[in-house]
Coordinates of C-alpha atoms in Angstrom, one line a residue:
M1 CA 11.9 -6.6 1.9
T2 CA 15.5 -6.9 0.8
S3 CA 18.5 -5.5 2.6
A4 CA 19.3 -3.1 -0.2
K5 CA 17.9 0.4 0.1
P6 CA 14.5 0.5 -1.6
T7 CA 14.0 2.6 -4.7
F8 CA 10.5 4.3 -4.6
I9 CA 8.8 5.5 -7.7
H10 CA 5.6 7.5 -7.5
R11 CA 3.0 8.2 -10.1
T12 CA -0.7 9.3 -10.2
A13 CA -3.1 6.4 -9.7
T14 CA -5.4 5.3 -12.6
I15 CA -8.6 3.4 -12.7
D16 CA -6.6 0.3 -13.6
D17 CA -4.9 0.5 -10.2
V18 CA -8.1 0.2 -8.2
P19 CA -8.1 -3.6 -7.6
N20 CA -4.5 -3.4 -6.3
I21 CA -5.3 -0.3 -4.2
R22 CA -8.2 -2.2 -2.6
K23 CA -5.8 -5.2 -1.8
L24 CA -3.2 -2.8 -0.3
M25 CA -5.8 -1.0 1.8
G26 CA -7.2 -4.3 3.1
L27 CA -3.7 -5.5 4.0
S28 CA -2.8 -2.2 5.6
I29 CA -6.0 -2.1 7.7
E30 CA -5.9 -5.7 8.8
Y31 CA -2.2 -5.8 9.8
N32 CA -1.0 -2.2 10.5
M33 CA -3.9 -1.3 12.7
R34 CA -3.4 -4.3 15.0
F35 CA -0.7 -2.5 16.9
F36 CA -3.1 0.3 17.8
M37 CA -6.6 -1.1 17.8
S38 CA -8.7 -4.2 18.8
D39 CA -10.4 -6.4 16.2
D40 CA -13.7 -4.8 16.9
E41 CA -12.2 -1.3 16.5
I42 CA -10.7 -2.3 13.2
A43 CA -14.0 -3.6 12.0
A44 CA -15.6 -0.3 13.0
A45 CA -12.9 1.7 11.1
K46 CA -13.7 -0.3 8.0
E47 CA -17.1 1.4 7.8
T48 CA -15.4 4.6 6.8
M49 CA -12.2 3.4 5.0
G50 CA -11.9 2.5 1.4
V51 CA -11.2 3.7 -2.1
D52 CA -12.5 7.1 -3.1
M53 CA -12.9 7.3 -6.8
K54 CA -13.2 11.1 -6.7
L55 CA -9.5 11.2 -5.8
I56 CA -8.5 9.0 -8.6
N57 CA -10.7 10.8 -11.1
D58 CA -9.4 14.2 -9.9
G59 CA -5.8 13.0 -10.5
T60 CA -4.9 13.7 -6.8
Y61 CA -4.2 10.1 -5.7
F62 CA -0.7 8.6 -5.8
I63 CA 0.8 5.2 -6.0
I64 CA 4.2 4.4 -4.5
E65 CA 6.0 1.4 -6.0
N66 CA 9.3 -0.2 -5.2
R67 CA 11.0 -1.2 -8.4
S68 CA 13.9 -3.6 -8.6
E69 CA 15.4 -5.6 -11.4
Y70 CA 13.1 -8.5 -10.3
A71 CA 9.7 -6.9 -9.7
T72 CA 7.6 -3.8 -9.2
I73 CA 5.6 -3.9 -5.9
L74 CA 2.9 -1.5 -4.8
V75 CA 4.0 -0.4 -1.3
G76 CA 1.9 2.6 -0.6
C77 CA -1.0 4.8 -1.8
G78 CA -2.5 8.1 -0.7
G79 CA -3.1 11.6 -1.9
W80 CA -4.8 14.9 -1.4
G81 CA -8.3 16.1 -2.0
K82 CA -9.6 19.4 -3.3
R83 CA -13.1 18.4 -2.2
K84 CA -14.8 19.0 1.2
T85 CA -14.9 15.3 2.1
L86 CA -12.4 14.9 5.0
Y87 CA -12.0 11.1 5.0
G88 CA -13.6 7.8 3.8
G89 CA -14.3 5.8 0.7
D90 CA -17.1 5.9 -1.8
H91 CA -19.4 4.1 0.7
T92 CA -18.8 6.5 3.6
K93 CA -21.9 8.3 4.9
G94 CA -22.0 12.1 5.0
R95 CA -19.6 12.8 2.1
N96 CA -19.5 16.3 0.7
D97 CA -17.9 16.1 -2.7
T98 CA -18.2 19.8 -3.7
L99 CA -15.0 21.5 -4.5
S100 CA -13.2 23.5 -1.8
D101 CA -12.2 27.1 -2.4
P102 CA -8.4 27.3 -2.0
N103 CA -8.7 31.0 -0.9
I104 CA -10.8 30.2 2.2
E105 CA -10.8 26.4 2.7
A106 CA -8.3 23.7 3.3
A107 CA -7.2 20.9 1.0
R108 CA -7.3 17.4 2.5
I109 CA -4.7 14.6 2.9
R110 CA -6.6 11.4 2.1
A111 CA -6.6 7.7 2.2
M112 CA -3.0 6.9 3.0
D113 CA -2.0 3.3 3.3
T114 CA 1.3 1.4 3.5
H115 CA 2.0 -2.2 2.7
S116 CA 2.6 -4.0 6.0
D117 CA 6.0 -5.3 4.8
W118 CA 7.1 -1.7 4.1
V119 CA 6.2 0.3 7.2
R120 CA 8.8 2.7 8.6
C121 CA 10.5 3.1 5.2
G122 CA 9.4 6.6 4.5
I123 CA 6.4 5.9 2.4
G124 CA 4.0 7.9 4.6
S125 CA 6.4 10.9 4.6
L126 CA 6.7 10.7 0.8
L127 CA 3.0 10.6 0.3
L128 CA 2.5 13.6 2.6
K129 CA 5.2 15.6 0.7
L130 CA 3.5 14.8 -2.6
G131 CA 0.1 15.8 -1.4
E132 CA 1.2 18.9 0.4
T133 CA 3.3 20.1 -2.6
A134 CA 0.4 19.5 -5.1
A135 CA -2.1 21.2 -2.8
K136 CA 0.1 24.2 -2.4
K137 CA 0.7 24.4 -6.2
A138 CA -3.1 24.3 -6.6
G139 CA -3.4 27.5 -4.4
F140 CA -4.3 26.0 -1.1
K141 CA -2.8 27.6 2.0
D142 CA -3.9 25.1 4.6
I143 CA -4.3 21.3 4.6
E144 CA -6.2 19.0 7.0
L145 CA -6.9 15.4 7.4
G146 CA -9.0 12.9 9.4
T147 CA -7.0 10.0 10.8
T148 CA -7.2 7.0 13.1
V149 CA -4.8 6.6 16.0
L150 CA -2.6 4.7 13.6
G151 CA -1.6 7.8 11.6
E152 CA -1.5 10.3 14.5
P153 CA 2.2 9.9 15.3
L154 CA 3.3 10.5 11.7
Y155 CA 1.1 13.5 11.3
L156 CA 2.3 15.0 14.6
A157 CA 5.9 14.5 13.6
K158 CA 5.2 16.3 10.3
G159 CA 3.7 19.4 11.9
Y160 CA 0.0 18.7 12.0
L161 CA -2.0 19.9 15.0
E162 CA -5.1 18.2 16.4
V163 CA -8.3 20.2 16.0
Y164 CA -10.7 17.7 17.6
R165 CA -11.5 14.0 18.0
N166 CA -14.9 12.7 16.7
S167 CA -16.2 9.4 18.0
E168 CA -18.9 7.4 16.4
I169 CA -20.4 4.1 17.3
A170 CA -20.1 1.6 14.4
A171 CA -22.6 -1.1 13.4
N172 CA -20.8 -3.6 15.6
G173 CA -21.1 -1.4 18.6
S174 CA -17.4 -0.4 18.7
E175 CA -16.1 3.1 18.8
N176 CA -14.6 4.6 15.6
V177 CA -12.4 7.6 16.5
I178 CA -11.4 10.0 13.8
I179 CA -8.9 12.7 14.7
K180 CA -9.1 15.9 12.6
M181 CA -5.7 17.6 12.2
T182 CA -4.5 20.7 10.3
K183 CA -1.3 22.3 9.0
I184 CA -0.4 25.6 7.3
L185 CA 1.2 24.9 4.0

């Protein structure tokens, strides 16, 4: 990262972004989680993390880029969901991809990742603002998410409250903890 203040540009993700999103997610999982989780816990988390094509097809997934005169770099991705699936990628077991009713159900913040060279630069906060604003515009009154311990400090700082923690044992025998959090929009 340069010493100049970064210029972040956001846009809606497209199908053409998927290979770069996968790379960013992999980097984020491998590096950023190391400060919070063991190697075995990271491997367990990978069972539920990944690209969710429903978000991209629904137009609810965002790309954050840093643009300079020299290059455009993908530094973050994430979005919101109008479907009942709380977390996970296309491969995650137990998905419910039916649409949520904004009058009685919550929208979801989903699949947020930051490039390891760009943590603590406001990318997560920007993604949250984009998702919350879009969900509110779509008529949702509440928003919720499922996070690992990595995201918990950000979400607490942004007004999300813990509902419960769910712990599952992954294929490698390690614990995978998902924290469900909620916020009124």
